[in-house]
PDB file of C-alpha atoms in Angstrom:
ATOM      1  CA  MET R  15     -19.385   3.276 -19.168  1.00  0.00           C
ATOM      2  CA  THR R  16     -22.210   0.517 -19.830  1.00  0.00           C
ATOM      3  CA  GLY R  17     -22.427  -2.609 -18.777  1.00  0.00           C
ATOM      4  CA  PRO R  18     -22.272  -3.633 -15.351  1.00  0.00           C
ATOM      5  CA  ILE R  19     -19.557  -2.406 -13.672  1.00  0.00           C
ATOM      6  CA  ARG R  20     -16.814  -6.143 -12.721  1.00  0.00           C
ATOM      7  CA  VAL R  21     -15.419  -5.288  -8.995  1.00  0.00           C
ATOM      8  CA  ALA R  22     -12.495  -7.536  -7.440  1.00  0.00           C
ATOM      9  CA  ILE R  23     -11.762  -7.366  -4.366  1.00  0.00           C
ATOM     10  CA  VAL R  24      -8.178  -7.124  -2.661  1.00  0.00           C
ATOM     11  CA  ASP R  25      -7.880  -7.514   1.138  1.00  0.00           C
ATOM     12  CA  ASP R  26      -6.536  -9.826   3.951  1.00  0.00           C
ATOM     13  CA  HIS R  27      -9.371  -9.777   6.187  1.00  0.00           C
ATOM     14  CA  PRO R  28     -11.682 -12.718   5.401  1.00  0.00           C
ATOM     15  CA  VAL R  29     -14.750 -10.621   7.344  1.00  0.00           C
ATOM     16  CA  PHE R  30     -14.257  -8.074   5.484  1.00  0.00           C
ATOM     17  CA  ARG R  31     -14.178  -9.355   1.810  1.00  0.00           C
ATOM     18  CA  LEU R  32     -17.330 -11.393   3.157  1.00  0.00           C
ATOM     19  CA  GLY R  33     -18.670  -7.491   3.873  1.00  0.00           C
ATOM     20  CA  MET R  34     -17.661  -6.037   0.965  1.00  0.00           C
ATOM     21  CA  THR R  35     -18.871  -8.865  -1.446  1.00  0.00           C
ATOM     22  CA  GLY R  36     -22.623  -9.210   0.582  1.00  0.00           C
ATOM     23  CA  LEU R  37     -22.472  -4.996   1.044  1.00  0.00           C
ATOM     24  CA  LEU R  38     -21.511  -4.625  -3.638  1.00  0.00           C
ATOM     25  CA  GLY R  39     -24.238  -8.106  -4.747  1.00  0.00           C
ATOM     26  CA  SER R  40     -26.690  -6.155  -3.260  1.00  0.00           C
ATOM     27  CA  LEU R  41     -25.706  -3.304  -5.316  1.00  0.00           C
ATOM     28  CA  PRO R  42     -27.379  -2.255  -9.088  1.00  0.00           C
ATOM     29  CA  GLY R  43     -25.433  -3.161 -11.923  1.00  0.00           C
ATOM     30  CA  VAL R  44     -22.000  -3.940  -9.703  1.00  0.00           C
ATOM     31  CA  VAL R  45     -20.334  -7.546  -9.810  1.00  0.00           C
ATOM     32  CA  VAL R  46     -18.258  -9.210  -7.705  1.00  0.00           C
ATOM     33  CA  VAL R  47     -15.918 -10.786  -9.848  1.00  0.00           C
ATOM     34  CA  GLY R  48     -13.552 -12.450  -7.636  1.00  0.00           C
ATOM     35  CA  GLN R  49     -11.015 -11.395  -4.577  1.00  0.00           C
ATOM     36  CA  ALA R  50      -7.818 -12.712  -3.351  1.00  0.00           C
ATOM     37  CA  ALA R  51      -5.966 -11.899  -0.290  1.00  0.00           C
ATOM     38  CA  ASP R  52      -2.491 -11.099  -1.204  1.00  0.00           C
ATOM     39  CA  ALA R  53      -0.699 -10.091  -3.719  1.00  0.00           C
ATOM     40  CA  ALA R  54       0.211 -12.836  -6.033  1.00  0.00           C
ATOM     41  CA  GLU R  55      -3.558 -13.334  -5.846  1.00  0.00           C
ATOM     42  CA  ALA R  56      -4.599 -10.316  -6.800  1.00  0.00           C
ATOM     43  CA  ARG R  57      -2.503 -10.254  -9.382  1.00  0.00           C
ATOM     44  CA  ALA R  58      -4.110 -13.469 -10.899  1.00  0.00           C
ATOM     45  CA  LEU R  59      -7.398 -12.635 -10.532  1.00  0.00           C
ATOM     46  CA  VAL R  60      -6.980  -8.725 -12.187  1.00  0.00           C
ATOM     47  CA  THR R  61      -7.729  -9.263 -15.835  1.00  0.00           C
ATOM     48  CA  ALA R  62      -9.095  -7.271 -18.451  1.00  0.00           C
ATOM     49  CA  ASP R  63     -12.140  -7.065 -17.788  1.00  0.00           C
ATOM     50  CA  VAL R  64     -12.769  -5.699 -13.994  1.00  0.00           C
ATOM     51  CA  ASP R  65     -13.029  -2.617 -14.174  1.00  0.00           C
ATOM     52  CA  VAL R  66     -12.860  -1.402 -10.491  1.00  0.00           C
ATOM     53  CA  VAL R  67      -9.759  -2.763  -7.650  1.00  0.00           C
ATOM     54  CA  LEU R  68     -11.212  -2.186  -3.902  1.00  0.00           C
ATOM     55  CA  MET R  69      -7.465  -2.390  -2.599  1.00  0.00           C
ATOM     56  CA  ASP R  70      -6.375  -2.036   0.670  1.00  0.00           C
ATOM     57  CA  LEU R  71      -2.809  -0.967   1.150  1.00  0.00           C
ATOM     58  CA  HIS R  72      -2.090  -3.413   3.744  1.00  0.00           C
ATOM     59  CA  LEU R  73      -1.833  -6.856   2.675  1.00  0.00           C
ATOM     60  CA  GLY R  74       0.500  -8.987   5.593  1.00  0.00           C
ATOM     61  CA  GLY R  75       4.049  -8.738   4.152  1.00  0.00           C
ATOM     62  CA  ASP R  76       2.531  -7.506   0.851  1.00  0.00           C
ATOM     63  CA  SER R  77       2.077  -3.516   0.254  1.00  0.00           C
ATOM     64  CA  GLY R  78      -1.203  -2.178  -1.756  1.00  0.00           C
ATOM     65  CA  ILE R  79       0.903   0.651  -3.628  1.00  0.00           C
ATOM     66  CA  GLU R  80       3.120  -2.366  -4.985  1.00  0.00           C
ATOM     67  CA  VAL R  81      -0.109  -4.363  -6.406  1.00  0.00           C
ATOM     68  CA  THR R  82      -1.593  -0.654  -7.648  1.00  0.00           C
ATOM     69  CA  ARG R  83       1.308  -0.238  -8.870  1.00  0.00           C
ATOM     70  CA  ASP R  84       1.718  -3.241 -11.406  1.00  0.00           C
ATOM     71  CA  LEU R  85      -2.070  -3.796 -11.365  1.00  0.00           C
ATOM     72  CA  VAL R  86      -2.832  -0.067 -13.533  1.00  0.00           C
ATOM     73  CA  ARG R  87       0.731  -1.026 -14.989  1.00  0.00           C
ATOM     74  CA  ALA R  88      -0.340  -4.148 -16.981  1.00  0.00           C
ATOM     75  CA  HIS R  89      -4.072  -2.628 -17.029  1.00  0.00           C
ATOM     76  CA  ARG R  90      -4.653   0.598 -18.927  1.00  0.00           C
ATOM     77  CA  GLY R  91      -8.297   2.358 -17.552  1.00  0.00           C
ATOM     78  CA  LEU R  92      -8.739  -0.326 -14.233  1.00  0.00           C
ATOM     79  CA  ALA R  93      -9.726   1.810 -11.563  1.00  0.00           C
ATOM     80  CA  VAL R  94      -8.180   1.126  -8.461  1.00  0.00           C
ATOM     81  CA  LEU R  95     -10.118   2.009  -5.517  1.00  0.00           C
ATOM     82  CA  VAL R  96      -8.140   2.156  -1.798  1.00  0.00           C
ATOM     83  CA  ILE R  97     -10.086   1.235   0.654  1.00  0.00           C
ATOM     84  CA  THR R  98      -8.524   1.655   4.506  1.00  0.00           C
ATOM     85  CA  MET R  99      -7.612   2.634   7.845  1.00  0.00           C
ATOM     86  CA  SER R 100      -4.415   4.440   7.570  1.00  0.00           C
ATOM     87  CA  ASP R 101      -5.860   8.067   6.263  1.00  0.00           C
ATOM     88  CA  ASP R 102      -2.032  10.341   5.949  1.00  0.00           C
ATOM     89  CA  GLU R 103      -1.222  11.735   4.373  1.00  0.00           C
ATOM     90  CA  GLU R 104       2.564  10.637   3.058  1.00  0.00           C
ATOM     91  CA  ALA R 105      -0.150   7.245   2.587  1.00  0.00           C
ATOM     92  CA  VAL R 106      -3.006   9.628   0.633  1.00  0.00           C
ATOM     93  CA  VAL R 107      -0.089  10.816  -1.482  1.00  0.00           C
ATOM     94  CA  ALA R 108       1.571   7.636  -2.695  1.00  0.00           C
ATOM     95  CA  ALA R 109      -1.736   5.455  -3.737  1.00  0.00           C
ATOM     96  CA  VAL R 110      -2.469   8.777  -5.828  1.00  0.00           C
ATOM     97  CA  ARG R 111       1.092   8.369  -7.425  1.00  0.00           C
ATOM     98  CA  CYS R 112       0.523   5.340  -8.087  1.00  0.00           C
ATOM     99  CA  GLY R 113      -2.271   5.224  -9.843  1.00  0.00           C
ATOM    100  CA  ALA R 114      -5.070   5.098  -7.585  1.00  0.00           C
ATOM    101  CA  ARG R 115      -7.933   7.149  -8.338  1.00  0.00           C
ATOM    102  CA  GLY R 116      -9.558   6.684  -4.842  1.00  0.00           C
ATOM    103  CA  TYR R 117      -9.169   6.807  -1.235  1.00  0.00           C
ATOM    104  CA  LEU R 118     -11.557   6.023   1.601  1.00  0.00           C
ATOM    105  CA  LEU R 119     -11.923   4.970   4.763  1.00  0.00           C
ATOM    106  CA  LYS R 120     -12.895   1.395   5.916  1.00  0.00           C
ATOM    107  CA  THR R 121     -14.911   3.661   8.083  1.00  0.00           C
ATOM    108  CA  ALA R 122     -17.269   4.532   4.705  1.00  0.00           C
ATOM    109  CA  GLY R 123     -20.457   3.465   5.022  1.00  0.00           C
ATOM    110  CA  PRO R 124     -22.317   2.224   2.239  1.00  0.00           C
ATOM    111  CA  ASP R 125     -23.682   4.975   0.603  1.00  0.00           C
ATOM    112  CA  ALA R 126     -19.766   6.441   0.324  1.00  0.00           C
ATOM    113  CA  VAL R 127     -18.796   3.755  -1.008  1.00  0.00           C
ATOM    114  CA  GLU R 128     -21.528   2.518  -3.651  1.00  0.00           C
ATOM    115  CA  ARG R 129     -20.387   6.724  -4.774  1.00  0.00           C
ATOM    116  CA  ALA R 130     -16.970   6.344  -4.758  1.00  0.00           C
ATOM    117  CA  ILE R 131     -16.977   2.525  -6.939  1.00  0.00           C
ATOM    118  CA  ARG R 132     -19.570   4.051  -9.050  1.00  0.00           C
ATOM    119  CA  ALA R 133     -16.570   7.848  -9.936  1.00  0.00           C
ATOM    120  CA  VAL R 134     -14.248   5.679  -9.897  1.00  0.00           C
ATOM    121  CA  ALA R 135     -15.646   3.966 -12.282  1.00  0.00           C
ATOM    122  CA  ASN R 136     -16.544   6.371 -15.110  1.00  0.00           C
ATOM    123  CA  GLY R 137     -12.962   7.840 -14.250  1.00  0.00           C
ATOM    124  CA  GLU R 138     -13.567  10.574 -11.597  1.00  0.00           C
ATOM    125  CA  MET R 139     -11.456  10.681  -8.257  1.00  0.00           C
ATOM    126  CA  ILE R 140     -12.612  10.296  -5.574  1.00  0.00           C
ATOM    127  CA  LEU R 141     -11.050  10.998  -1.526  1.00  0.00           C
ATOM    128  CA  GLY R 142     -13.153  10.744   1.041  1.00  0.00           C
ATOM    129  CA  PRO R 143     -14.918  13.156   3.047  1.00  0.00           C
ATOM    130  CA  GLN R 144     -12.486  12.741   6.381  1.00  0.00           C
ATOM    131  CA  VAL R 145      -9.319  12.010   3.803  1.00  0.00           C
ATOM    132  CA  ALA R 146      -9.817  15.260   1.589  1.00  0.00           C
ATOM    133  CA  ALA R 147     -10.313  17.414   4.894  1.00  0.00           C
ATOM    134  CA  ARG R 148      -7.305  16.041   5.472  1.00  0.00           C
ATOM    135  CA  ALA R 149      -5.949  17.280   2.273  1.00  0.00           C
ATOM    136  CA  MET R 150      -7.654  20.652   2.809  1.00  0.00           C
ATOM    137  CA  SER R 151      -5.820  20.941   6.428  1.00  0.00           C
ATOM    138  CA  THR R 152      -2.400  20.434   4.731  1.00  0.00           C
ATOM    139  CA  LEU R 153      -3.112  22.914   1.838  1.00  0.00           C
ATOM    140  CA  VAL R 154      -5.016  25.402   3.914  1.00  0.00           C
ATOM    141  CA  SER R 155      -1.514  25.515   6.340  1.00  0.00           C
ATOM    142  CA  GLY R 156       0.724  25.462   3.237  1.00  0.00           C
ATOM    143  CA  ARG R 157       2.418  22.154   4.673  1.00  0.00           C
ATOM    144  CA  THR R 158       3.927  20.340   1.402  1.00  0.00           C
ATOM    145  CA  ALA R 159       2.623  16.798   1.567  1.00  0.00           C
ATOM    146  CA  VAL R 160       5.620  14.560   1.947  1.00  0.00           C
ATOM    147  CA  ARG R 161       6.281  11.986  -0.052  1.00  0.00           C
ATOM    148  CA  VAL R 162       7.430   8.474   0.981  1.00  0.00           C
ATOM    149  CA  PRO R 163       9.794   6.879   0.308  1.00  0.00           C
ATOM    150  CA  PHE R 164       9.745   3.721  -1.495  1.00  0.00           C
ATOM    151  CA  PRO R 165       5.758   3.442  -2.310  1.00  0.00           C
ATOM    152  CA  GLU R 166       7.314  -0.437  -3.831  1.00  0.00           C
ATOM    153  CA  LEU R 167       7.979  -0.769   0.572  1.00  0.00           C
ATOM    154  CA  SER R 168       5.453  -2.154   3.500  1.00  0.00           C
ATOM    155  CA  ALA R 169       4.822  -0.044   5.681  1.00  0.00           C
ATOM    156  CA  ARG R 170       6.611  -2.874   7.970  1.00  0.00           C
ATOM    157  CA  GLU R 171       9.729  -2.838   5.615  1.00  0.00           C
ATOM    158  CA  ARG R 172      10.171   0.196   5.652  1.00  0.00           C
ATOM    159  CA  GLU R 173      10.661   0.660   9.214  1.00  0.00           C
ATOM    160  CA  VAL R 174      12.942  -1.642   8.577  1.00  0.00           C
ATOM    161  CA  LEU R 175      14.912  -0.072   6.156  1.00  0.00           C
ATOM    162  CA  ASP R 176      15.312   2.707   8.388  1.00  0.00           C
ATOM    163  CA  LEU R 177      17.318   1.295  10.149  1.00  0.00           C
ATOM    164  CA  VAL R 178      18.822  -0.947   8.266  1.00  0.00           C
ATOM    165  CA  ALA R 179      20.074   2.504   7.081  1.00  0.00           C
ATOM    166  CA  ARG R 180      21.248   4.102  10.322  1.00  0.00           C
ATOM    167  CA  GLY R 181      23.437   0.817  10.172  1.00  0.00           C
ATOM    168  CA  HIS R 182      21.793  -1.603  12.560  1.00  0.00           C
ATOM    169  CA  ASP R 183      22.162  -5.380  12.730  1.00  0.00           C
ATOM    170  CA  ASN R 184      19.782  -7.833  11.624  1.00  0.00           C
ATOM    171  CA  ALA R 185      20.136  -8.754  15.978  1.00  0.00           C
ATOM    172  CA  ALA R 186      19.778  -5.130  17.034  1.00  0.00           C
ATOM    173  CA  ILE R 187      16.358  -4.180  14.572  1.00  0.00           C
ATOM    174  CA  ALA R 188      14.821  -7.969  15.919  1.00  0.00           C
ATOM    175  CA  ARG R 189      14.917  -6.425  19.662  1.00  0.00           C
ATOM    176  CA  ARG R 190      14.080  -2.302  18.576  1.00  0.00           C
ATOM    177  CA  LEU R 191      11.155  -3.638  16.282  1.00  0.00           C
ATOM    178  CA  VAL R 192      10.613  -7.080  19.327  1.00  0.00           C
ATOM    179  CA  LEU R 193      10.432  -9.135  15.907  1.00  0.00           C
ATOM    180  CA  SER R 194      11.888 -13.144  15.428  1.00  0.00           C
ATOM    181  CA  PRO R 195      15.532 -12.073  13.630  1.00  0.00           C
ATOM    182  CA  LYS R 196      14.499 -14.558  11.014  1.00  0.00           C
ATOM    183  CA  THR R 197      11.427 -12.807  10.605  1.00  0.00           C
ATOM    184  CA  VAL R 198      13.915  -9.539  10.488  1.00  0.00           C
ATOM    185  CA  ARG R 199      16.111 -11.058   7.930  1.00  0.00           C
ATOM    186  CA  ASN R 200      13.356 -12.757   5.666  1.00  0.00           C
ATOM    187  CA  HIS R 201      11.538  -8.707   5.568  1.00  0.00           C
ATOM    188  CA  VAL R 202      15.918  -7.443   4.245  1.00  0.00           C
ATOM    189  CA  THR R 203      15.632  -9.821   1.360  1.00  0.00           C
ATOM    190  CA  THR R 204      12.463  -9.707   0.539  1.00  0.00           C
ATOM    191  CA  ILE R 205      13.222  -5.340   0.759  1.00  0.00           C
ATOM    192  CA  LEU R 206      16.749  -6.195  -1.587  1.00  0.00           C
ATOM    193  CA  THR R 207      14.570  -8.013  -4.028  1.00  0.00           C
ATOM    194  CA  LYS R 208      11.563  -5.306  -3.871  1.00  0.00           C
ATOM    195  CA  LEU R 209      14.681  -2.420  -4.896  1.00  0.00           C
ATOM    196  CA  SER R 210      16.620  -4.658  -7.036  1.00  0.00           C
ATOM    197  CA  VAL R 211      19.770  -4.434  -4.666  1.00  0.00           C
ATOM    198  CA  SER R 212      21.671  -7.191  -5.238  1.00  0.00           C
ATOM    199  CA  SER R 213      23.897  -6.802  -1.166  1.00  0.00           C
ATOM    200  CA  ARG R 214      23.029  -4.735   2.262  1.00  0.00           C
ATOM    201  CA  PRO R 215      25.956  -2.127   1.464  1.00  0.00           C
ATOM    202  CA  THR R 216      24.096  -1.187  -1.937  1.00  0.00           C
ATOM    203  CA  LEU R 217      21.147  -0.880   0.126  1.00  0.00           C
ATOM    204  CA  ILE R 218      22.507   1.238   2.821  1.00  0.00           C
ATOM    205  CA  VAL R 219      23.480   3.393   0.112  1.00  0.00           C
ATOM    206  CA  ARG R 220      20.766   3.354  -1.529  1.00  0.00           C
ATOM    207  CA  ALA R 221      18.153   4.138   1.779  1.00  0.00           C
ATOM    208  CA  ARG R 222      20.331   7.394   2.405  1.00  0.00           C
ATOM    209  CA  GLU R 223      19.561   8.527  -0.585  1.00  0.00           C
ATOM    210  CA  GLY R 224      16.247   7.935  -0.427  1.00  0.00           C
ATOM    211  CA  GLY R 225      15.452   9.728   2.868  1.00  0.00           C
ATOM    212  CA  LEU R 226      16.183   7.914   5.735  1.00  0.00           C
ATOM    213  CA  GLY R 227      18.330   6.306   8.018  1.00  0.00           C
ATOM    214  CA  GLY R 228      19.074   9.201   9.606  1.00  0.00           C
ATOM    215  CA  MET R 229      22.094  11.200  11.386  1.00  0.00           C
ATOM    216  CA  GLU R 230      22.317   8.595  14.379  1.00  0.00           C
ATOM    217  CA  ALA R 231      25.403   6.092  14.981  1.00  0.00           C
ATOM    218  CA  SER R 232      26.008   2.982  13.089  1.00  0.00           C
ATOM    219  CA  GLU R 233      26.167  -0.417  15.291  1.00  0.00           C
ATOM    220  CA  GLU R 234      28.191  -3.316  13.106  1.00  0.00           C
ATOM    221  CA  MET R 235      26.096  -4.676  10.308  1.00  0.00           C
ATOM    222  CA  GLY R 236      25.666  -8.730  10.247  1.00  0.00           C
ATOM    223  CA  PRO R 237      24.675 -10.167   6.778  1.00  0.00           C
ATOM    224  CA  ALA R 238      21.407  -9.886   5.339  1.00  0.00           C
TER     225      ALA R 238
END
């Protein structure tokens, strides 16, 4: 590509954003256009002028997977480079399926970050060495990477949804996850909205169709 690479940084940790801004600002031909701490800020920040988005997968209560999908759909040609602490195969598969062009761990060195940014800006697909090693191990062992159910949800929201699908009420979910009932209730409301489902019974059916819930005995279901 011609001209500087315009990069937006999306991460809920301010120290990481500041450090990455300093690193990228020292690279020739790279310009940081702004930072975002959550999904709403990311959607407002990223415009057609942005070339690369550095995306964390966990944005507080928001899902970087969902934000990646929305940004890629909204801006043709946008390159999303996931940079996160999670190296599990499910997260990699979900990120790629939602349109990410690269996947790095936050332990990557400055040279690796620079190479990845320039690669995805030029339309290449890139995985960090540790991520690539895990992917190769999966291929060599003959295992099939597991599809992440409901990638638009955060990891915590999927955990809550799994327990909802098992028939637990909000109080039981709160005890299991060591959360307040209000927090669980908020998670359930968010899940209903994200999945465009209007009721808890319908949500349970949808979750079980997606592979969540297992065979655990049901408890009395409480209100969402």
